[in-house]
XYZ file of C-alpha atoms in Angstrom:
769
model
C -41.633 -38.681 -39.529
C -40.632 -37.099 -36.221
C -37.560 -37.287 -34.000
C -36.498 -36.159 -30.539
C -36.605 -32.566 -31.642
C -40.299 -32.729 -32.532
C -43.323 -33.450 -30.377
C -46.874 -34.374 -31.182
C -48.871 -31.353 -32.264
C -51.127 -30.405 -29.374
C -54.910 -29.923 -29.487
C -55.413 -31.800 -32.765
C -59.063 -32.058 -33.784
C -60.946 -35.245 -33.240
C -62.761 -36.900 -36.195
C -65.748 -34.884 -37.199
C -64.582 -31.748 -35.435
C -64.330 -29.764 -38.633
C -60.665 -30.148 -39.493
C -59.453 -31.930 -42.591
C -56.495 -34.165 -43.266
C -54.789 -34.196 -46.652
C -51.507 -34.665 -48.445
C -50.667 -31.171 -49.680
C -48.190 -30.215 -52.342
C -44.968 -29.054 -50.715
C -44.883 -25.766 -52.665
C -48.465 -24.936 -51.666
C -47.385 -24.400 -48.051
C -45.489 -21.340 -46.689
C -43.953 -20.704 -43.221
C -45.721 -18.546 -40.652
C -44.454 -15.067 -39.920
C -45.126 -15.510 -36.196
C -43.404 -18.837 -35.629
C -41.294 -18.431 -32.450
C -38.694 -20.769 -33.888
C -36.089 -18.749 -35.819
C -33.041 -21.011 -35.775
C -32.828 -24.419 -37.475
C -29.750 -26.564 -37.007
C -28.723 -27.549 -40.520
C -26.980 -30.803 -39.571
C -29.973 -32.023 -37.570
C -32.300 -30.883 -40.352
C -30.353 -32.923 -42.899
C -30.554 -35.994 -40.663
C -34.341 -35.616 -40.528
C -34.466 -35.182 -44.329
C -32.534 -38.412 -44.811
C -34.991 -40.242 -42.550
C -37.985 -38.816 -44.416
C -36.475 -39.855 -47.741
C -36.131 -43.381 -46.396
C -39.408 -43.936 -44.524
C -41.615 -40.884 -45.146
C -43.286 -38.433 -42.743
C -44.909 -40.180 -39.798
C -46.506 -37.125 -38.151
C -48.551 -34.578 -40.116
C -47.952 -30.871 -39.771
C -50.657 -28.383 -38.767
C -51.661 -25.709 -41.319
C -54.398 -23.183 -41.868
C -55.631 -21.496 -45.023
C -53.386 -18.602 -45.954
C -54.740 -15.488 -44.126
C -56.211 -12.840 -46.381
C -53.717 -10.216 -45.246
C -50.866 -12.346 -46.640
C -52.359 -13.195 -50.040
C -51.097 -10.173 -51.954
C -47.536 -10.449 -50.679
C -47.448 -14.211 -51.295
C -48.792 -13.791 -54.839
C -46.076 -11.241 -55.687
C -43.388 -13.473 -54.244
C -44.666 -16.549 -56.176
C -44.694 -14.590 -59.420
C -41.108 -13.508 -58.862
C -40.081 -17.101 -58.144
C -42.183 -18.406 -61.069
C -44.262 -20.806 -59.026
C -47.832 -21.197 -57.874
C -49.001 -19.157 -54.916
C -49.020 -20.954 -51.563
C -52.482 -21.667 -50.247
C -51.641 -22.687 -46.689
C -49.662 -21.254 -43.750
C -47.809 -23.496 -41.313
C -49.039 -23.310 -37.706
C -46.819 -26.094 -36.335
C -44.276 -28.378 -37.987
C -42.129 -25.999 -40.013
C -39.012 -28.108 -39.307
C -40.647 -31.208 -40.822
C -41.791 -29.162 -43.839
C -38.228 -27.879 -44.392
C -36.836 -31.413 -44.116
C -39.354 -32.566 -46.750
C -38.027 -29.912 -49.067
C -34.464 -31.179 -48.557
C -35.701 -34.739 -49.199
C -37.432 -33.562 -52.454
C -40.769 -34.826 -51.153
C -43.605 -33.811 -53.476
C -46.344 -33.950 -50.855
C -46.527 -33.367 -47.086
C -49.208 -34.889 -44.815
C -51.046 -32.055 -43.032
C -53.946 -31.315 -40.735
C -55.890 -28.351 -42.094
C -57.785 -26.168 -39.606
C -59.403 -22.735 -39.828
C -57.700 -20.551 -37.194
C -57.535 -16.855 -36.429
C -54.202 -15.125 -36.061
C -54.465 -15.211 -32.254
C -55.397 -18.890 -32.227
C -52.551 -19.719 -34.559
C -50.048 -17.789 -32.507
C -51.198 -19.365 -29.260
C -50.907 -22.823 -30.781
C -47.412 -22.004 -32.022
C -46.227 -20.784 -28.652
C -47.697 -23.703 -26.716
C -46.441 -26.237 -29.227
C -42.931 -24.807 -29.155
C -42.823 -24.970 -25.360
C -42.764 -28.753 -25.634
C -39.783 -28.862 -27.975
C -36.472 -29.922 -26.511
C -34.285 -27.607 -28.558
C -36.150 -24.314 -28.307
C -33.914 -21.488 -27.050
C -34.895 -19.202 -24.190
C -34.681 -16.229 -26.516
C -37.067 -17.816 -29.042
C -39.414 -18.723 -26.206
C -39.324 -15.163 -24.867
C -39.969 -13.685 -28.293
C -42.954 -16.002 -28.694
C -44.386 -14.907 -25.340
C -43.956 -11.277 -26.252
C -45.691 -11.726 -29.591
C -48.585 -13.591 -27.975
C -49.033 -10.913 -25.312
C -49.043 -8.166 -27.925
C -51.492 -9.903 -30.251
C -53.894 -10.935 -27.542
C -53.452 -7.882 -25.339
C -52.672 -9.896 -22.230
C -50.118 -9.359 -19.473
C -47.537 -11.703 -17.954
C -49.916 -12.900 -15.220
C -52.540 -13.866 -17.825
C -49.910 -15.491 -19.994
C -48.712 -17.744 -17.208
C -52.232 -19.135 -16.870
C -52.332 -20.019 -20.563
C -48.972 -21.774 -20.632
C -49.078 -23.261 -17.121
C -45.797 -21.705 -15.944
C -44.929 -19.745 -12.804
C -44.832 -15.960 -12.691
C -41.079 -15.960 -12.006
C -40.520 -18.227 -15.016
C -42.454 -15.930 -17.351
C -40.847 -12.734 -16.044
C -37.349 -14.209 -16.369
C -37.999 -15.226 -19.991
C -39.465 -11.850 -20.894
C -36.610 -9.970 -19.136
C -33.884 -11.250 -21.458
C -35.595 -9.333 -24.262
C -34.195 -6.199 -22.531
C -30.677 -7.224 -23.519
C -28.875 -5.209 -26.141
C -28.383 -6.747 -29.597
C -24.840 -7.806 -28.691
C -26.145 -9.690 -25.671
C -28.820 -11.507 -27.697
C -26.243 -12.515 -30.267
C -23.938 -13.836 -27.533
C -26.843 -15.903 -26.164
C -27.669 -17.319 -29.621
C -24.006 -18.140 -30.256
C -23.671 -19.870 -26.889
C -21.021 -17.443 -25.549
C -23.267 -16.934 -22.539
C -26.037 -19.087 -21.145
C -29.515 -18.011 -20.070
C -28.560 -17.501 -16.397
C -25.759 -15.115 -17.326
C -27.952 -13.431 -19.938
C -30.530 -12.693 -17.257
C -27.830 -11.002 -15.141
C -27.008 -8.779 -18.112
C -30.642 -8.063 -18.990
C -31.288 -6.694 -15.485
C -28.771 -3.884 -16.110
C -30.729 -0.892 -17.486
C -27.838 0.773 -19.332
C -26.641 -0.595 -22.689
C -23.150 0.760 -22.038
C -22.950 -1.113 -18.746
C -24.442 -4.218 -20.362
C -21.578 -4.230 -22.845
C -19.073 -4.062 -19.964
C -20.767 -7.014 -18.293
C -20.729 -9.007 -21.558
C -17.017 -8.297 -21.965
C -16.348 -9.631 -18.473
C -18.452 -12.783 -18.953
C -16.970 -13.702 -22.341
C -13.301 -13.108 -21.498
C -11.453 -16.350 -20.652
C -8.838 -16.402 -17.901
C -5.218 -17.569 -18.159
C -6.478 -21.164 -18.103
C -8.850 -20.436 -21.003
C -11.885 -20.772 -18.717
C -14.823 -18.385 -18.671
C -16.083 -16.904 -15.380
C -18.605 -19.052 -13.528
C -22.173 -17.921 -12.915
C -21.305 -17.181 -9.279
C -18.376 -14.998 -10.354
C -20.573 -13.195 -12.890
C -23.356 -12.604 -10.345
C -20.876 -11.231 -7.839
C -19.310 -8.975 -10.484
C -22.675 -7.565 -11.590
C -23.784 -6.859 -8.022
C -20.493 -5.176 -7.122
C -20.083 -3.155 -10.301
C -23.592 -2.385 -11.487
C -25.895 -2.484 -8.446
C -25.974 -0.108 -5.492
C -27.408 -0.532 -2.018
C -29.988 2.165 -1.406
C -29.387 1.889 2.335
C -25.927 3.379 1.729
C -27.155 6.222 -0.443
C -26.118 9.685 0.779
C -29.310 11.213 -0.569
C -32.894 10.790 0.638
C -34.255 7.848 -1.374
C -37.858 8.960 -0.777
C -37.248 12.481 -2.111
C -39.072 12.627 -5.442
C -37.914 16.193 -6.118
C -34.143 15.547 -5.951
C -34.150 14.500 -9.632
C -37.658 15.190 -10.883
C -37.654 12.829 -13.865
C -36.430 9.930 -11.702
C -38.844 10.409 -8.823
C -38.660 8.496 -5.577
C -36.480 5.394 -5.402
C -39.193 3.562 -3.485
C -41.579 3.766 -6.466
C -38.925 3.004 -9.081
C -39.354 -0.150 -11.196
C -35.565 -0.596 -11.208
C -35.490 -1.218 -7.471
C -35.169 -4.925 -6.724
C -38.173 -4.805 -4.422
C -40.382 -3.658 -7.297
C -40.111 -7.111 -8.907
C -39.047 -9.697 -6.333
C -39.701 -12.611 -8.694
C -37.096 -11.271 -11.084
C -34.541 -10.533 -8.361
C -35.038 -13.548 -6.109
C -31.226 -13.981 -5.934
C -30.772 -10.525 -4.359
C -31.113 -10.517 -0.575
C -32.350 -6.946 -0.231
C -35.394 -5.297 -1.737
C -33.676 -1.904 -1.641
C -31.010 -2.362 -4.281
C -30.780 0.032 -7.209
C -30.022 -1.573 -10.567
C -29.613 1.742 -12.410
C -26.164 3.028 -11.521
C -26.465 6.063 -13.782
C -29.627 7.267 -12.056
C -28.074 6.610 -8.639
C -25.019 8.735 -9.528
C -27.194 11.525 -10.896
C -29.023 11.694 -7.578
C -25.717 11.601 -5.722
C -24.417 14.573 -7.681
C -27.652 16.468 -7.052
C -27.286 15.759 -3.340
C -23.663 17.003 -3.365
C -24.753 20.197 -5.081
C -27.287 20.796 -2.309
C -24.643 20.190 0.385
C -22.087 22.452 -1.309
C -24.632 25.276 -1.581
C -25.553 24.917 2.103
C -21.902 24.853 3.232
C -20.929 27.878 1.151
C -23.882 29.753 2.557
C -22.330 29.214 6.021
C -18.954 30.454 4.796
C -17.261 27.037 4.711
C -14.670 25.931 2.188
C -15.858 23.004 0.058
C -13.599 20.731 -2.025
C -15.266 18.227 -4.371
C -14.650 16.413 -7.653
C -11.145 16.172 -9.114
C -9.658 18.505 -6.500
C -10.924 16.228 -3.736
C -9.495 13.189 -5.537
C -6.089 14.873 -5.745
C -6.017 15.216 -1.960
C -6.316 11.453 -1.602
C -2.669 10.977 -2.627
C -1.496 7.377 -2.301
C -4.088 6.401 0.311
C -6.398 4.514 -2.040
C -7.579 2.128 0.664
C -9.079 4.817 2.917
C -10.072 8.487 3.033
C -6.793 9.914 4.367
C -5.994 13.257 2.745
C -2.775 15.026 1.887
C -2.451 18.165 4.005
C -5.694 17.616 5.945
C -6.909 15.602 8.920
C -10.463 14.345 9.265
C -12.299 15.361 12.409
C -14.596 12.380 12.873
C -12.310 9.361 12.620
C -9.659 8.102 15.027
C -7.414 7.281 12.039
C -6.311 10.921 11.842
C -6.134 11.450 15.601
C -3.129 11.040 17.921
C -5.359 9.008 20.280
C -8.160 6.484 19.912
C -10.693 9.329 19.991
C -11.651 11.415 16.902
C -10.083 14.861 16.656
C -13.441 16.591 17.088
C -13.698 15.272 20.660
C -10.245 16.639 21.460
C -10.253 20.035 19.712
C -13.980 20.544 19.061
C -14.508 23.017 21.909
C -11.381 24.937 20.970
C -12.688 25.183 17.382
C -15.945 26.620 18.667
C -14.112 29.064 20.933
C -12.036 30.334 17.998
C -14.912 30.234 15.506
C -13.168 27.759 13.223
C -15.417 26.002 10.695
C -14.317 22.666 9.190
C -13.475 22.283 5.515
C -15.930 20.071 3.608
C -14.095 17.529 1.404
C -15.775 14.889 -0.748
C -14.995 11.325 0.241
C -12.863 9.354 -2.165
C -14.590 6.067 -1.425
C -18.187 7.221 -0.843
C -19.390 9.673 -3.443
C -21.901 12.120 -2.079
C -20.366 12.123 1.401
C -18.677 15.340 2.515
C -16.123 14.837 5.266
C -15.267 17.481 7.861
C -11.526 18.184 7.962
C -8.967 20.834 8.891
C -5.519 21.668 7.470
C -2.664 19.944 9.290
C -1.140 23.164 10.600
C -4.467 24.249 12.108
C -4.912 20.854 13.774
C -1.403 20.949 15.269
C -1.957 24.462 16.611
C -5.240 23.473 18.222
C -3.688 20.343 19.735
C -0.932 22.441 21.314
C -3.544 24.789 22.676
C -5.559 22.048 24.376
C -2.374 20.358 25.566
C -1.422 23.589 27.295
C -4.834 23.731 28.907
C -4.383 20.194 30.255
C -0.918 21.013 31.628
C -2.314 24.109 33.292
C -4.914 21.957 35.068
C -7.700 23.845 33.361
C -11.154 22.344 33.170
C -10.889 20.285 30.028
C -12.637 17.203 28.683
C -11.452 13.698 29.432
C -10.450 13.362 25.764
C -8.084 16.323 26.086
C -6.568 14.904 29.270
C -6.152 11.517 27.582
C -4.480 13.187 24.584
C -1.982 15.057 26.783
C -1.145 11.944 28.790
C -0.830 9.819 25.665
C 1.554 12.304 24.099
C 3.749 12.287 27.194
C 3.723 8.488 27.284
C 4.771 8.272 23.646
C 7.556 10.799 24.196
C 8.777 8.849 27.218
C 8.697 5.573 25.281
C 10.625 7.158 22.436
C 13.216 8.553 24.822
C 13.485 5.190 26.567
C 14.122 3.516 23.229
C 16.868 5.984 22.354
C 18.404 5.543 25.779
C 18.432 1.746 25.544
C 20.146 1.887 22.167
C 22.521 4.728 23.004
C 24.280 3.106 25.957
C 24.849 -0.048 23.916
C 26.284 1.954 21.023
C 28.505 3.877 23.410
C 29.685 0.690 25.116
C 30.631 -0.672 21.719
C 32.554 2.485 20.819
C 34.278 2.701 24.166
C 35.289 -0.950 24.092
C 36.685 -0.453 20.621
C 38.639 2.622 21.661
C 40.427 0.645 24.335
C 41.105 -2.194 21.893
C 42.780 0.022 19.327
C 44.681 1.991 21.946
C 45.882 -0.833 24.173
C 45.402 -3.877 21.910
C 44.897 -6.170 24.918
C 45.984 -9.720 24.156
C 43.153 -11.265 26.116
C 40.414 -9.380 24.236
C 40.466 -11.989 21.499
C 39.903 -14.847 23.911
C 38.522 -18.344 23.491
C 34.914 -17.292 24.098
C 35.125 -14.726 21.346
C 36.635 -17.312 19.023
C 33.808 -19.699 19.731
C 31.267 -16.979 19.066
C 32.935 -16.147 15.753
C 32.802 -19.785 14.712
C 29.025 -19.714 15.111
C 28.641 -16.263 13.595
C 30.850 -17.046 10.581
C 28.130 -19.323 9.240
C 26.113 -16.321 8.164
C 27.317 -13.032 6.763
C 26.583 -9.561 8.029
C 23.400 -7.928 6.778
C 23.697 -5.006 4.385
C 22.838 -2.517 7.128
C 25.401 -3.983 9.529
C 28.073 -4.076 6.839
C 27.447 -0.406 6.059
C 27.628 0.496 9.754
C 31.025 -1.189 10.094
C 32.183 0.513 6.897
C 31.154 3.881 8.343
C 33.125 3.277 11.561
C 36.193 2.394 9.468
C 35.765 5.536 7.411
C 35.010 3.613 4.220
C 31.874 5.642 3.562
C 28.213 4.643 3.216
C 28.046 4.762 -0.592
C 29.247 1.370 -1.704
C 30.003 0.587 1.930
C 29.277 -3.105 1.626
C 31.622 -3.724 -1.290
C 34.234 -1.450 0.281
C 34.070 -3.437 3.517
C 34.456 -6.725 1.651
C 37.530 -5.371 -0.112
C 38.892 -3.972 3.137
C 38.498 -7.375 4.782
C 40.564 -8.913 1.986
C 43.345 -6.311 2.221
C 43.617 -5.550 5.935
C 46.758 -6.861 7.665
C 44.850 -7.129 10.974
C 41.645 -9.071 10.337
C 41.357 -10.068 14.009
C 40.607 -6.453 14.957
C 38.038 -6.162 12.210
C 36.437 -9.364 13.474
C 36.062 -7.900 16.937
C 34.285 -4.848 15.503
C 31.973 -7.061 13.425
C 31.132 -9.154 16.489
C 30.074 -6.050 18.402
C 28.160 -4.566 15.465
C 26.127 -7.691 14.839
C 24.888 -7.784 18.425
C 24.660 -4.049 19.222
C 20.927 -3.594 18.623
C 18.724 -2.750 21.610
C 16.025 -4.920 19.983
C 18.273 -7.952 19.783
C 16.765 -11.264 20.861
C 19.093 -14.215 21.252
C 16.511 -16.900 22.061
C 18.267 -18.542 25.005
C 21.573 -16.713 24.601
C 22.793 -13.647 26.428
C 21.326 -10.402 25.100
C 23.895 -8.517 22.965
C 26.154 -11.538 23.432
C 28.839 -10.523 20.937
C 29.044 -6.954 22.229
C 29.261 -8.127 25.821
C 31.893 -10.801 25.071
C 34.283 -8.289 23.544
C 33.559 -5.578 26.112
C 34.035 -8.079 28.962
C 37.356 -9.157 27.499
C 38.484 -5.513 27.287
C 37.171 -4.113 30.581
C 37.153 -7.253 32.704
C 35.608 -6.762 36.168
C 35.170 -3.044 35.441
C 32.569 -3.732 32.675
C 29.488 -3.077 34.818
C 30.904 0.265 35.933
C 31.594 1.191 32.297
C 28.059 0.186 31.321
C 26.651 2.354 34.121
C 28.699 5.299 32.878
C 27.511 4.856 29.305
C 23.911 4.433 30.420
C 24.232 7.634 32.366
C 25.726 9.513 29.418
C 22.951 8.210 27.140
C 20.321 9.211 29.708
C 21.662 12.768 29.775
C 21.328 13.001 25.999
C 18.020 11.257 25.464
C 15.896 10.997 28.614
C 13.931 13.857 30.192
C 15.881 15.829 32.797
C 14.761 15.153 36.385
C 13.014 17.929 38.294
C 15.459 20.106 40.319
C 16.001 18.920 43.892
C 15.149 21.790 46.247
C 16.085 19.939 49.412
C 18.979 21.069 51.549
C 20.634 17.637 51.653
C 24.430 17.865 51.188
C 25.722 16.781 47.792
C 29.454 16.909 48.372
C 29.671 13.136 48.438
C 28.130 12.753 44.939
C 30.449 11.992 41.994
C 31.097 14.782 39.528
C 29.361 14.893 36.153
C 31.406 13.609 33.204
C 31.882 17.120 31.858
C 33.558 18.165 35.093
C 35.741 15.067 35.284
C 37.426 15.865 31.976
C 39.203 18.941 33.387
C 42.619 18.855 34.965
C 41.405 20.057 38.325
C 38.923 17.197 38.698
C 35.876 19.369 38.126
C 36.884 22.219 40.492
C 36.779 24.632 37.590
C 39.465 25.870 35.241
C 41.164 29.184 34.823
C 39.172 31.722 32.899
C 39.935 31.583 29.209
C 41.863 28.303 29.413
C 40.731 25.413 27.207
C 41.869 21.858 27.936
C 43.088 19.933 24.892
C 45.166 17.114 26.363
C 46.029 14.376 23.847
C 44.169 11.202 24.790
C 45.898 8.256 26.427
C 44.886 5.168 28.311
C 44.847 6.131 32.002
C 43.149 5.214 35.235
C 41.950 8.729 36.086
C 39.238 10.908 34.585
C 39.545 12.278 31.079
C 37.760 13.110 27.853
C 36.225 10.082 26.142
C 37.229 9.471 22.526
C 34.666 10.449 19.933
C 33.479 8.199 17.110
C 35.859 10.097 14.778
C 38.795 9.418 16.999
C 37.832 5.776 17.166
C 37.533 5.598 13.374
C 40.951 7.166 12.885
C 42.381 4.875 15.526
C 41.007 1.830 13.741
C 42.717 2.861 10.541
C 45.942 3.543 12.391
C 45.796 0.240 14.255
C 45.144 -1.725 11.098
C 47.968 0.034 9.268
C 50.346 -0.289 12.202
C 49.739 -4.025 12.206
C 51.170 -4.129 8.694
C 54.430 -2.561 9.908
C 54.334 0.544 7.731
C 51.414 2.827 6.839
C 50.356 2.789 3.224
C 48.420 5.590 1.521
C 44.844 4.643 0.821
C 44.766 1.708 3.248
C 41.732 3.215 4.940
C 39.626 6.325 4.557
C 39.606 8.763 7.440
C 36.371 9.349 9.286
C 35.414 13.013 9.699
C 32.436 12.823 12.076
C 31.389 14.588 15.227
C 33.266 14.522 18.515
C 31.119 13.702 21.500
C 29.864 16.978 23.004
C 30.335 17.805 26.670
C 27.733 16.502 29.100
C 25.567 19.225 30.581
C 26.549 20.260 34.082
C 23.000 19.758 35.275
C 23.088 16.110 34.206
C 22.802 13.299 36.710
C 25.832 12.433 38.827
C 27.610 9.188 37.880
C 30.723 7.437 39.211
C 34.005 8.442 37.630
C 35.210 6.208 34.776
C 37.558 3.414 35.663
C 38.920 3.168 32.132
C 39.142 6.498 30.329
C 41.089 7.969 27.427
C 42.477 11.492 27.741
C 44.760 13.794 25.803
C 47.642 15.420 27.640
C 48.687 18.815 26.450
C 52.240 19.103 25.051
C 54.605 21.314 26.958
C 54.641 24.986 25.979
C 57.797 26.201 24.243
C 60.261 28.109 26.401
C 59.895 31.835 26.505
C 63.058 32.372 24.545
C 62.316 29.900 21.779
C 61.058 30.867 18.367
C 57.796 29.165 19.213
C 57.195 31.817 21.845
C 57.845 34.508 19.342
C 61.341 35.246 20.705
C 59.935 37.801 23.062
C 60.791 36.045 26.313
C 57.126 36.164 27.313
C 54.682 33.316 27.715
C 51.432 33.167 25.803
C 48.690 35.385 27.163
C 45.964 33.638 29.193
C 42.345 33.909 28.077
C 43.023 33.301 24.392
C 42.208 30.282 22.282
C 44.843 27.602 21.908
C 45.330 28.602 18.313
C 46.161 32.131 19.500
C 48.571 30.756 22.057
C 50.613 29.262 19.302
C 50.598 32.277 17.027
C 54.168 32.901 17.997
C 55.370 29.587 16.524
C 57.965 29.361 13.806
C 57.025 29.991 10.210
C 54.233 27.590 9.261
C 53.219 26.414 5.806
C 49.577 25.478 5.149
C 49.077 22.087 3.515
C 46.934 21.141 0.521
C 45.903 17.734 -0.785
C 48.664 18.089 -3.373
C 51.442 19.016 -0.910
C 50.408 16.826 2.030
C 53.111 14.224 1.216
C 55.765 16.787 2.251
C 54.491 16.645 5.832
C 55.027 12.905 6.416
C 57.377 12.497 9.369
C 57.239 16.229 10.155
C 55.398 18.394 12.653
C 51.958 19.783 11.828
C 49.450 22.012 13.631
C 45.620 21.977 13.449
C 44.332 25.210 11.898
C 41.301 27.237 13.062
C 39.682 26.402 9.687
C 39.039 22.877 10.915
C 35.444 21.591 10.582
C 33.032 22.424 13.401
C 33.030 18.881 14.744
C 36.816 18.994 15.253
C 37.206 22.489 16.730
C 38.443 21.126 20.059
C 41.655 20.189 18.237
C 42.483 23.720 17.054
C 46.113 24.556 17.792
C 47.153 21.003 18.711
C 50.519 19.948 17.319
C 51.580 16.484 16.294
C 53.464 14.496 13.690
C 52.080 13.514 10.279
C 52.519 9.750 10.024
C 50.454 8.583 7.020
C 48.309 9.643 4.077
C 44.673 8.600 4.175
C 42.610 8.384 0.991
C 42.826 11.252 -1.506
C 42.908 14.201 0.934
C 43.386 13.165 4.557
C 46.501 12.993 6.734
C 46.855 10.803 9.831
C 48.434 12.785 12.672
C 50.020 11.316 15.821
C 49.769 13.496 18.949
C 52.032 13.268 22.020
C 50.559 11.450 25.022
C 51.026 11.374 28.763
C 53.956 9.353 30.168
C 53.674 5.572 29.683
C 50.737 6.051 27.344
C 50.584 5.390 23.651
C 50.238 8.372 21.291
C 46.781 9.213 19.979
C 46.168 9.351 16.229
C 43.592 11.521 14.478
C 42.719 12.053 10.810
C 42.337 15.546 9.267
C 41.773 16.951 5.823
C 45.055 18.351 4.474
C 43.569 21.861 4.273
C 43.000 21.752 8.065
C 46.745 21.423 8.816
C 49.875 23.521 8.506
C 53.470 22.306 8.426
C 55.473 23.407 11.509
C 59.099 23.519 10.391
C 60.780 23.503 13.806
C 58.882 20.521 15.326
C 61.235 17.555 15.529
C 60.373 14.727 13.222
C 61.253 12.221 15.927
C-alpha cells in the first residue's frame, strides 16, 4: 500500500536480474542508519497504517541482507528486547514498514537485493528526492552523507541526482546553520529561503541575531517577509568591500585571514550561492572585516603619531559625536574636508589650508563615527576661528589670496549685512508700535479707536493671541514673562479700560517684520492704530523710527570728506532732545525735562515709560488707582543716538519732559543760603539742599501717596536719567513699586513713571497738590 507521500522504488530489478521477492517477517527487518528521512508525521503514519490494515501493502519495500558490520550490534539489541535478530536492513520504504508495525501486520512484502553501503546510500538519497514530504534539511543531510561515503564533491553529486549546481550548493549550505537554526527550520518557524540567508552568515552569534529577527512577529502578529529578512541580513551582517578603509588585497594586514579577494566568504567566491547579491565583492564575515578595520586604524594611528599629530579614536572619538548621530559633526572640532563645517560652500581646507601650512599647524586625526577605519582631519573650533580671522584680514588688505578666501570674506560680509537688515526691518516696526502707544496713553485720542480698527478687531477676535504674542503684551504691561499668558488673561478680565488693551494687542499681533497678510496690508493692525494716532504725520514718524533703527543696527556709512555745506541738514535725534535745539548745552548741565505731548523736538519715551504709562492709563480709566492693578515695568530707557548717526527730519509728534522750576534762593530747598545750585554738578547734587528727605522702603511706601518724592542716585542703571527728578507719588504698583507723576510743560499732561520704593525718598516740603 502506498499513498501520496510514497513513490515507486526506483531502479527495481527486472525478473531474473538476481533480486528476490518475498514476504518477510516484520521483526526480521530493521531500519537503515543512513536513511536521509529522520522525521515521520505520526498522524499521516497512522492513516497509512489504517489503510494497510484494511487492504494490505500494495508496494513492496526494498531491503538488503543486514551488513556484517551491523550484526553484532543488532544481535545485542535483539537479546535485550528478547526477540530474534533482524536479518535485513531497509534501503527504501521505512515509512511503509513502520505503518505495518502500527497495523500489527505479521509480514511485509519486500524486494531483496545485495547492495554495498555506497549503493544502498545512493539508492536512499535518489529515492527520497522523489518524495513529496522530504524536508530540505533531510535532503541536505542525505547529500552530505553520500558525498562523504563515496568521496565525491558537489559537482559530481549533481550529475548523479540530475540537479543544478546552485540547487546542490544551496541545499548543502543550510548544514552550516547552528543547531538553533536547524531546529527552527524543522519546526517551521523559518522556511528554507530564510534558513539559507542565516546559513550564509559565518558567525554563530550573528546567526542567532538573525534568527531572533526572523522569528519575532510584529504588532500585527506577522513575521517578517523574505524580502525584509534579506534586506536585514545584507544591512546588518554583510559589508561592501568597495567601501572598506583597508586594502582588500593586502594579505599581511591580518595574516590568518589573508587577502579578501581569495576568501571563500566573499560573495564572488561562490556566485551560485549568492546569486541574489548584486556585487561579487561583498564580505559575509563581519567579524573578520572589523578585525581588518581595526588593524588598518592601528597602522594609521602609528603613522600619524610618528608625524607628531594628535589622534582620537575609539570611545573618545564617539564622545565627540555628541547629538549629531546622523553625520560626523564633532563637539569642539570642525572637519577640514567637508562643507558642512565651513562658513561657505567650500571645505575649510580650501579656505585656511595655506594659512595652516604657513603656521605649521597639523590637523587632528579623529575616527569617523559612521565609517569605522576612517580618520577625519579636523581642528579645534578656536583654532579654526583664529585662522578664519587671519585669512579674512588678508582679503580685506587686498593681499594675494585664493578665490575661496575672497569668497569667504564676501560671504561673511553679506551675512552680516542681511542680519543687520533683518534687525533694522524689525526695529523700526517695534519702535513705531511703541511710539504710537506712547501717544495713545498720553493723549488718549478719541479717533484712535476708529471704525477701521473696530472692523479689524472683529476679524482678529476669531482667533486668540499666540503664546509668544501674549507674553510680549504682558511684558509691555509689566506683568512679567513668567506666567505672562495667564497674567494677561486675568488682566484682561480686570482692567477698567479694555479698549486700550485691545489697541496694544492689535499692534502686537501685526508687528512682525516677517508678517504676510496674503492680500491685506503688511502689518495691517499696527498701521491702522498708528495711522489713527499720527494721522497724516505717520509717514514722517515711520521715517524717523527707521532712521533710529538704522543707527542702532545697520553699518555706519563711510565718512563724507567732501566740502559740501551741511547746514541745511536736520539735526540728529540726540541733538534735537536738548533745549537749545542741538546747539550744545552748558558744560555740566544735564537735561531732564518731564515728558509731555508737544510739537517740537524732545526725548522719546522709553519702553519703561510706556509700560508705566499703560498701567497709569488703565488705572486712571477706573477713576482711582488701586494697588496691584498692574505691575510696573523696570526696563531700559532708550539710549541717546550717536552724534555721527545719519541726519533725519525732526519729529512731528514727540514726547518730552520739562524740568520743574528751581526753588528760590531763599527757600529751604536751596539750602537757605541765598545761592543757586552750582553748575556742572549732577541733578541729584543740585537738589542736595532740599528739605529733610526720608528714604522709602517697600514697607513704608504707602506713606508717600499724595506726597512729593525724589528719585535717588541709587536708581537702577537703566533709569539713571531720572536721578534728582521730583514728582508726586500717586499709586502703589505690585509689592514694591510706586507710580510717580512728574510735572509737565504748560498745556501738557503730567508724565507717570514707576520706580522701586528703595529708589525714592519722601520730600516733606513738596506740595501734595
